[in-house]
Amino acid sequence: MPQILVVDDNPDILEALELLLSLHGYSVLTAENEKQALLAVSHQRVDLVIQDMNFAQGITSGKDGKSLFTALKALNSDLPIILITAWTQLETAISLVKSGATDYLQKPWDDVKLLDLVAKYSRSSTISQNKNSQRKINQKPADDFIYKSQEMQTLISQASKVAGANVNVLITGANGAGKEKLADYIHQQSPRYNSAFIKVNMGALPHDLMEAELFGAEKGAFTGANQARIGRFEAADGGTLFLDEIANLTLSGQMKLLRVLQTGEFERLGANATLKVDVRVLSATNADLRLAVQQGTFREDLYYRLNVIELNLPDLARRKADIVPLAQYFIGNDYSLSDETSQALTHYSWPGNVRELENACKRALVFANSNILAPSDFQLGLSQVEPALDEKENIEQVLIKHNGVIKHTALELGLSRQALYRRIEKYQIDVDTLC
C-alpha cells in the first residue's frame, strides 16, 4: 500500500486529504510544518508527498514551500512531490516543477485529478529505485488507455509518433470522448514530459477575461485586477499548453494567439514589455472549425497554425469493441458484467461517450444487488438500447423521425449541430430527399 505524506498548516485540509486518500486505499501521514515533514521522510517510508506552498498564517509568498521542497529533495532526490498552490504562488510552483517537482494543482483542487496524480506517481515511486528510471516515473504508457478497437489502436499509434515531434496538434471529437486524456498522453510521451502541462478550458472562461487568463495582466489592467498575474503561456514556458474548446476563443484573442504561435512573443494586458516563451500548444474542440472559418468566426491562419496535425477521437458508438473493456475497468475487479449486460451496453448509443459510460458504471455500483451487474443496474434509457445500427442508417432514421430538423436530430443523437453536419457531409446524406 503506497504511503502518502500530506504537509499543510491547516488542520481542516489535512483532515480532508487524509479522509479522501484513506478512502481510496492509501496510508496517510500528515505534517503541519517543515520540521515534521522532514522527520517523517527521514524515519518512515514515504512514496509521495503532497505539500502546500505556505505554512504560516498570512504568508503567501511560497518561500516556505520552496524551502521544504529543496530539503525533501536533498533527503531523497527521487521522491515524487505534488505542490498545491494558489495563483499568487504559481510562478514559484512552475520554477519548482522545472527543478524536479512532479506536478502541481491549483486551489481549490479537483479531487478526481488529485487522485489520478496520486495513483500515477505513488505507483511509479514504489517501482522506481534510482534516477535512471525517472522517465518511467513521468511517462504514461499506452496501457493507461483501455481499448480493443482497431480505431483506438490506430489513434494511439499516431499519437505516439506525434508526441515526439515539436508541432502543434488539434484534437477533435465529441464531448466526453477523452480529448483531454489524449492531450495528457501526448505531453507525457513528448520530450517536454518533465516540464509544465497547463490546461485551459476556454469554454469555462468569460470572454472578457480570456486574454488575461492566457497572457497575464498587470495590476489595474482591468476592473478587479488588484495585483499582477502571470498568464497560462508564462506558466507553460518550456512545457505544453492544452487549450480545450478552442472554438470559444474571441477574435481578438485569436489574433494574439496567432502572434504567440508565430513568434513566441506577447504582452501582458496593461504592459508594454514583450515576453517570449517556448510553448507547445495542443488544442481540442468538438466544433467544426472549417465551418467556423467559412462563417468568419475563426481565423483561417490560426486554424492552420493549430492544426499542423489533427487527431480525431471517434465517438464511443463508433468503437463498440471498447465499451465492455471500459465498463469492466470502471466497475473494478470486484464486479463483473453478465452476458446480457454486456450486450445491452454494447447496443446502447452512448451520446455522452466515455464520460457517460463512466457515470453509468458509478450509478450501477450504487444500485447493484450482487457483484454481477444486471442491465437494470445501469438504468439506461430503453429507447436508446436497440440493435446496433450502421451510423449512417441511424442518422437517417432520426432525421426522418424529426422531419429533417437538425436541432432535434442532434439532440436525440447526443451530438452538437456542428458534429451532426460533419457526419451528414461525411456520409453524403441528402436531408431534403429523406424528408
Coordinates of C-alpha atoms in Angstrom, one line a residue:
M1 CA 0.0 0.0 0.0
P2 CA 1.6 3.3 -1.0
Q3 CA 2.2 5.8 1.8
I4 CA 1.5 9.4 1.2
L5 CA 2.7 12.4 3.3
V6 CA 0.5 15.5 3.3
V7 CA 2.0 18.7 4.5
D8 CA -0.2 21.7 5.4
D9 CA -0.6 24.1 8.3
N10 CA -4.4 24.0 8.1
P11 CA -5.8 21.1 10.1
D12 CA -9.0 21.1 8.1
I13 CA -7.1 20.5 4.9
L14 CA -5.0 17.7 6.5
E15 CA -8.2 16.0 7.7
A16 CA -9.9 16.4 4.3
L17 CA -7.0 15.0 2.3
E18 CA -6.4 12.2 4.9
L19 CA -10.0 11.1 4.6
L20 CA -10.0 11.3 0.8
L21 CA -6.8 9.3 0.4
S22 CA -7.6 6.7 3.0
L23 CA -11.0 6.0 1.4
H24 CA -9.1 5.2 -1.8
G25 CA -6.7 2.7 -0.1
Y26 CA -3.7 4.9 0.7
S27 CA -1.8 5.0 4.0
V28 CA -1.6 8.7 5.0
L29 CA 0.9 10.6 7.1
T30 CA 0.4 14.2 8.0
A31 CA 2.7 17.1 8.9
E32 CA 1.9 20.7 9.8
N33 CA 5.3 22.2 9.2
E34 CA 8.7 21.6 7.6
K35 CA 10.3 20.0 10.7
Q36 CA 7.6 17.4 11.0
A37 CA 7.7 16.7 7.2
L38 CA 11.5 16.1 7.2
L39 CA 11.2 13.8 10.3
A40 CA 8.6 11.7 8.5
V41 CA 10.7 11.3 5.4
S42 CA 13.8 10.6 7.4
H43 CA 12.4 7.9 9.5
Q44 CA 9.5 6.3 7.5
R45 CA 8.8 5.1 4.1
V46 CA 7.1 7.8 2.0
D47 CA 6.1 7.1 -1.6
L48 CA 4.8 10.5 -2.4
V49 CA 4.5 14.0 -0.8
I50 CA 1.6 16.4 -1.2
Q51 CA 2.7 19.8 0.1
D52 CA 1.2 23.2 0.4
M53 CA 3.3 26.2 -0.5
N54 CA 2.9 28.1 2.8
F55 CA 3.0 27.0 6.4
A56 CA 2.3 30.3 8.3
Q57 CA -0.9 32.3 8.5
G58 CA -0.9 35.4 6.4
I59 CA 2.2 34.4 4.4
T60 CA 1.5 33.8 0.7
S61 CA 5.0 34.1 -1.0
G62 CA 5.5 30.4 -1.4
K63 CA 9.0 30.6 0.2
D64 CA 8.1 28.0 2.9
G65 CA 7.1 25.6 0.2
K66 CA 10.3 26.2 -1.8
S67 CA 12.4 25.6 1.3
L68 CA 10.6 22.3 2.1
F69 CA 10.8 21.1 -1.4
T70 CA 14.6 21.7 -1.5
A71 CA 15.1 19.9 1.8
L72 CA 12.9 16.9 0.8
K73 CA 14.8 16.5 -2.5
A74 CA 18.1 16.7 -0.5
L75 CA 16.9 13.7 1.5
N76 CA 15.5 11.7 -1.5
S77 CA 16.1 13.1 -5.0
D78 CA 13.6 10.6 -6.5
L79 CA 10.7 11.4 -4.1
P80 CA 7.7 12.5 -6.1
I81 CA 6.3 15.8 -4.8
I82 CA 2.9 17.3 -5.8
L83 CA 2.6 21.0 -5.0
I84 CA -0.8 22.6 -4.0
T85 CA -0.7 26.3 -5.0
A86 CA -2.7 29.4 -5.3
W87 CA -2.3 31.8 -8.3
T88 CA -0.1 34.0 -6.1
Q89 CA 2.5 31.2 -5.8
L90 CA 2.1 29.9 -9.4
E91 CA 5.4 31.3 -10.6
T92 CA 7.2 29.6 -7.7
A93 CA 5.4 26.4 -8.3
I94 CA 6.3 26.4 -12.0
S95 CA 10.0 27.0 -11.2
L96 CA 9.9 24.1 -8.8
V97 CA 8.4 21.8 -11.5
K98 CA 11.3 22.8 -13.7
S99 CA 13.6 21.9 -10.7
G100 CA 12.1 18.4 -10.3
A101 CA 8.7 18.7 -8.7
T102 CA 6.4 16.0 -10.1
D103 CA 3.3 18.1 -10.6
Y104 CA 1.1 20.8 -9.1
L105 CA -2.5 21.5 -8.5
Q106 CA -4.2 24.9 -8.1
K107 CA -6.5 25.7 -5.2
P108 CA -9.3 24.7 -4.9
W109 CA -8.1 21.3 -6.2
D110 CA -10.2 18.8 -8.1
D111 CA -10.5 15.5 -6.1
V112 CA -10.5 13.4 -9.3
K113 CA -7.4 15.0 -10.7
L114 CA -5.6 14.8 -7.4
L115 CA -6.4 11.1 -7.1
D116 CA -5.3 10.5 -10.7
L117 CA -1.9 12.1 -9.9
V118 CA -1.5 10.3 -6.6
A119 CA -2.3 6.9 -8.3
K120 CA 0.1 7.6 -11.1
Y121 CA 3.1 8.9 -9.2
S122 CA 2.8 6.8 -6.0
R123 CA 2.7 3.7 -8.1
S124 CA 5.7 4.8 -10.1
S125 CA 7.6 5.7 -6.9
T126 CA 7.3 2.2 -5.4
I127 CA 8.7 0.7 -8.7
S128 CA 11.5 3.2 -9.2
Q129 CA 14.7 2.8 -7.3
N130 CA 17.1 5.3 -9.0
K131 CA 17.3 8.3 -11.2
N132 CA 17.7 6.3 -14.3
S133 CA 14.0 5.3 -14.1
Q134 CA 12.9 8.9 -13.9
R135 CA 11.4 8.8 -17.4
K136 CA 9.3 5.8 -16.5
I137 CA 8.0 7.7 -13.5
N138 CA 6.7 10.5 -15.6
Q139 CA 5.7 8.9 -18.8
K140 CA 2.2 7.5 -19.2
P141 CA 2.2 4.1 -21.0
A142 CA -0.3 3.4 -23.7
D143 CA -1.7 0.7 -21.4
D144 CA -3.4 3.5 -19.4
F145 CA -5.9 3.7 -22.3
I146 CA -8.5 0.9 -22.2
Y147 CA -9.4 -0.2 -25.7
K148 CA -9.7 -3.1 -28.1
S149 CA -10.9 -1.4 -31.2
Q150 CA -8.8 -1.0 -34.3
E151 CA -9.8 2.7 -34.3
M152 CA -8.1 3.3 -31.0
Q153 CA -5.1 1.2 -31.8
T154 CA -4.5 3.3 -34.9
L155 CA -5.1 6.6 -32.9
I156 CA -2.7 5.7 -30.1
S157 CA 0.0 4.7 -32.7
Q158 CA -0.5 8.1 -34.4
A159 CA -0.4 9.9 -31.0
S160 CA 2.9 8.2 -30.0
K161 CA 4.5 9.3 -33.3
V162 CA 3.2 12.9 -33.0
A163 CA 4.3 13.2 -29.3
G164 CA 8.0 13.2 -30.3
A165 CA 7.6 16.0 -32.9
N166 CA 7.6 19.6 -31.6
V167 CA 4.5 20.6 -33.6
N168 CA 1.0 21.8 -32.6
V169 CA -1.8 19.3 -32.6
L170 CA -5.5 19.8 -32.9
I171 CA -7.6 17.0 -31.2
T172 CA -11.2 16.8 -32.4
G173 CA -14.1 14.7 -31.2
A174 CA -17.4 14.8 -29.3
N175 CA -17.8 15.9 -25.7
G176 CA -16.8 13.1 -23.3
A177 CA -14.7 11.1 -25.9
G178 CA -11.4 11.7 -24.0
K179 CA -9.7 14.6 -25.7
E180 CA -8.0 15.8 -22.5
K181 CA -6.8 12.3 -21.8
L182 CA -5.2 12.1 -25.2
A183 CA -3.6 15.5 -24.8
D184 CA -2.1 14.4 -21.5
Y185 CA -0.8 11.2 -23.2
I186 CA 0.9 13.3 -25.9
H187 CA 2.6 15.5 -23.4
Q188 CA 3.8 12.6 -21.2
Q189 CA 5.3 10.9 -24.2
S190 CA 7.0 14.1 -25.5
P191 CA 10.5 15.4 -24.7
R192 CA 8.7 18.0 -22.6
Y193 CA 7.3 15.3 -20.2
N194 CA 9.2 16.7 -17.2
S195 CA 8.0 20.3 -17.8
A196 CA 4.7 22.0 -17.0
F197 CA 1.5 20.8 -18.6
I198 CA -1.1 23.7 -18.3
K199 CA -4.7 23.1 -19.1
V200 CA -7.2 25.8 -20.0
N201 CA -10.9 25.2 -20.7
M202 CA -11.8 28.0 -23.0
G203 CA -15.5 27.3 -22.7
A204 CA -15.4 27.9 -19.0
L205 CA -13.8 31.4 -19.2
P206 CA -15.8 34.6 -19.5
H207 CA -14.9 36.2 -22.8
D208 CA -13.7 39.4 -21.2
L209 CA -11.2 37.5 -19.1
M210 CA -9.8 35.1 -21.7
E211 CA -6.9 37.3 -22.7
A212 CA -5.9 37.9 -19.1
E213 CA -6.0 34.2 -18.4
L214 CA -3.9 33.3 -21.4
F215 CA -1.4 36.2 -21.4
G216 CA -1.5 37.6 -17.9
A217 CA -2.3 41.1 -16.7
E218 CA -0.6 44.0 -14.8
K219 CA -2.2 45.4 -11.7
G220 CA -5.0 47.8 -12.7
A221 CA -5.2 46.5 -16.3
F222 CA -9.0 45.9 -15.8
T223 CA -11.6 46.2 -13.1
G224 CA -10.8 43.8 -10.4
A225 CA -7.1 43.4 -11.3
N226 CA -5.8 44.1 -7.9
Q227 CA -2.4 42.6 -8.5
A228 CA -0.3 41.5 -11.4
R229 CA -0.7 37.9 -12.5
I230 CA 1.0 35.7 -15.0
G231 CA -0.9 34.1 -17.8
R232 CA -1.1 30.4 -18.8
F233 CA 1.5 30.9 -21.5
E234 CA 4.1 32.1 -19.0
A235 CA 3.1 29.2 -16.7
A236 CA 3.7 26.7 -19.5
D237 CA 7.0 28.1 -20.7
G238 CA 9.2 25.2 -21.6
G239 CA 6.3 22.8 -21.5
T240 CA 2.9 22.2 -23.0
L241 CA -0.3 24.3 -23.1
F242 CA -3.6 22.5 -23.7
L243 CA -6.4 24.8 -24.9
D244 CA -9.7 22.9 -24.7
E245 CA -12.8 24.1 -26.5
I246 CA -10.6 26.4 -28.6
A247 CA -13.5 27.4 -30.8
N248 CA -14.7 29.6 -27.9
L249 CA -11.7 32.0 -28.2
T250 CA -12.7 35.5 -29.1
L251 CA -11.4 37.1 -32.4
S252 CA -9.1 39.5 -30.5
G253 CA -7.8 36.6 -28.5
Q254 CA -7.3 34.6 -31.7
M255 CA -5.1 37.4 -33.1
K256 CA -2.9 37.4 -30.0
L257 CA -2.7 33.6 -30.0
L258 CA -1.6 33.6 -33.7
R259 CA 1.2 36.0 -32.8
V260 CA 2.4 33.8 -30.0
L261 CA 2.4 30.7 -32.2
Q262 CA 4.3 32.6 -34.9
T263 CA 6.9 34.3 -32.7
G264 CA 6.6 33.1 -29.1
E265 CA 6.1 36.8 -28.1
F266 CA 3.2 38.6 -26.3
E267 CA 2.5 41.3 -23.8
R268 CA 0.5 41.1 -20.6
L269 CA -2.6 43.2 -20.5
G270 CA -1.7 46.7 -19.5
A271 CA 2.0 46.2 -20.1
N272 CA 4.4 47.4 -22.7
A273 CA 7.2 44.8 -22.1
T274 CA 7.3 42.0 -24.6
L275 CA 7.7 38.5 -23.2
K276 CA 9.0 35.4 -25.1
V277 CA 8.1 31.8 -24.3
D278 CA 8.8 28.3 -25.7
V279 CA 5.4 26.5 -25.5
R280 CA 4.0 23.6 -27.4
V281 CA 0.2 24.1 -28.0
L282 CA -2.3 21.2 -28.0
S283 CA -5.8 22.3 -28.7
A284 CA -9.2 20.5 -28.8
T285 CA -12.7 21.1 -30.0
N286 CA -16.0 19.4 -30.7
A287 CA -16.9 22.1 -33.1
D288 CA -16.3 22.2 -36.9
L289 CA -13.5 24.7 -37.2
R290 CA -13.6 24.5 -41.0
L291 CA -17.2 25.7 -40.9
A292 CA -16.3 28.4 -38.4
V293 CA -13.6 29.6 -40.8
Q294 CA -16.1 29.8 -43.6
Q295 CA -18.5 31.7 -41.4
G296 CA -15.8 34.1 -40.3
T297 CA -15.9 33.3 -36.6
F298 CA -12.4 31.6 -36.6
R299 CA -9.3 32.9 -38.3
E300 CA -8.1 30.7 -41.1
D301 CA -4.4 31.4 -40.5
L302 CA -4.8 30.5 -36.8
Y303 CA -6.6 27.3 -37.8
Y304 CA -3.7 26.1 -39.9
R305 CA -1.2 27.1 -37.1
L306 CA -3.1 25.0 -34.6
N307 CA -3.8 22.1 -37.0
V308 CA -0.3 21.1 -38.0
I309 CA -1.6 17.6 -37.2
E310 CA -5.2 16.6 -36.5
L311 CA -6.1 13.6 -34.3
N312 CA -9.8 12.6 -34.2
L313 CA -11.2 10.7 -31.3
P314 CA -14.1 8.6 -32.6
D315 CA -17.4 8.6 -30.7
L316 CA -17.8 5.6 -28.4
A317 CA -20.7 4.4 -30.6
R318 CA -18.2 4.0 -33.5
R319 CA -15.8 1.9 -31.4
K320 CA -18.1 -0.6 -29.8
A321 CA -15.3 -3.1 -29.1
D322 CA -14.1 -0.7 -26.4
I323 CA -17.4 -0.4 -24.4
V324 CA -17.2 -3.6 -22.4
P325 CA -13.5 -3.3 -21.5
L326 CA -14.0 0.3 -20.4
A327 CA -17.1 -0.7 -18.3
Q328 CA -15.1 -3.5 -16.7
Y329 CA -12.3 -1.0 -15.9
F330 CA -14.7 1.5 -14.4
I331 CA -16.5 -1.1 -12.1
G332 CA -13.3 -2.7 -10.9
N333 CA -12.2 -6.2 -10.2
D334 CA -14.8 -6.9 -7.5
Y335 CA -17.7 -6.7 -10.0
S336 CA -18.4 -8.3 -13.4
L337 CA -20.9 -7.9 -16.2
S338 CA -23.5 -10.6 -17.2
D339 CA -23.6 -11.5 -20.8
E340 CA -27.0 -9.8 -21.1
T341 CA -25.5 -6.6 -19.6
S342 CA -22.5 -6.6 -21.9
Q343 CA -24.9 -6.9 -24.9
A344 CA -27.1 -4.1 -23.6
L345 CA -24.1 -1.8 -23.0
T346 CA -22.8 -2.6 -26.5
H347 CA -26.1 -1.7 -28.1
Y348 CA -26.6 1.5 -26.2
S349 CA -25.9 4.6 -28.3
W350 CA -23.8 6.4 -25.6
P351 CA -24.5 10.0 -26.6
G352 CA -22.3 11.2 -23.8
N353 CA -19.4 8.9 -24.8
V354 CA -16.8 7.6 -22.3
R355 CA -17.9 10.2 -19.7
E356 CA -21.5 8.9 -19.8
L357 CA -20.3 5.3 -19.6
E358 CA -18.1 6.1 -16.5
N359 CA -21.1 7.8 -14.8
A360 CA -23.4 4.9 -15.7
C361 CA -20.9 2.5 -14.1
K362 CA -20.7 4.5 -10.9
R363 CA -24.5 4.5 -10.8
A364 CA -24.7 0.8 -11.4
L365 CA -22.4 0.1 -8.4
V366 CA -24.8 2.1 -6.2
F367 CA -27.9 0.1 -7.3
A368 CA -26.3 -3.3 -7.7
N369 CA -27.8 -6.2 -5.7
S370 CA -24.9 -8.5 -6.4
N371 CA -21.4 -8.4 -7.8
I372 CA -22.7 -9.5 -11.2
L373 CA -24.2 -6.3 -12.7
A374 CA -27.5 -6.6 -14.5
P375 CA -28.8 -4.2 -17.3
S376 CA -31.3 -2.7 -14.8
D377 CA -28.4 -1.6 -12.6
F378 CA -27.3 0.9 -15.2
Q379 CA -30.7 2.5 -15.7
L380 CA -30.2 3.1 -19.3
G381 CA -33.0 4.7 -21.4
L382 CA -34.7 1.7 -23.0
S383 CA -35.5 3.9 -26.1
Q384 CA -31.8 4.1 -26.8
V385 CA -31.0 0.4 -26.3
E386 CA -31.5 -1.1 -29.6
P387 CA -29.8 -3.4 -32.1
A388 CA -26.6 -1.8 -33.3
L389 CA -27.2 0.2 -36.4
D390 CA -24.8 1.4 -39.0
E391 CA -24.1 5.0 -38.1
K392 CA -25.3 6.4 -41.4
E393 CA -28.5 4.4 -41.2
N394 CA -29.1 5.5 -37.6
I395 CA -28.7 9.2 -38.5
E396 CA -31.0 8.8 -41.5
Q397 CA -33.7 7.2 -39.3
V398 CA -33.5 10.0 -36.7
L399 CA -33.6 12.7 -39.4
I400 CA -36.7 11.1 -40.8
K401 CA -38.3 11.0 -37.4
H402 CA -37.7 14.7 -36.9
N403 CA -38.6 15.7 -40.5
G404 CA -35.0 16.8 -41.1
V405 CA -34.9 19.3 -38.2
I406 CA -31.2 19.4 -37.4
K407 CA -31.6 20.8 -33.9
H408 CA -33.9 18.0 -32.8
T409 CA -32.0 15.3 -34.6
A410 CA -28.7 16.4 -33.0
L411 CA -30.3 16.4 -29.5
E412 CA -31.6 12.8 -29.8
L413 CA -28.3 11.6 -31.2
G414 CA -26.4 13.4 -28.4
L415 CA -24.3 15.4 -30.9
S416 CA -23.7 19.1 -31.4
R417 CA -25.2 20.5 -34.5
Q418 CA -21.7 21.0 -35.9
A419 CA -20.9 17.4 -35.3
L420 CA -24.1 16.3 -37.0
Y421 CA -23.4 18.4 -40.0
R422 CA -19.9 16.8 -40.2
R423 CA -21.5 13.3 -40.3
I424 CA -24.1 14.4 -42.9
E425 CA -21.3 15.6 -45.1
K426 CA -19.1 12.5 -44.4
Y427 CA -21.9 10.0 -45.3
Q428 CA -23.2 12.3 -48.1
I429 CA -26.7 12.2 -46.7
D430 CA -29.3 14.2 -48.7
V431 CA -31.6 15.5 -46.0
D432 CA -34.1 17.0 -48.5
T433 CA -34.5 13.7 -50.2
L434 CA -35.0 11.8 -46.9
C435 CA -37.7 14.2 -45.7

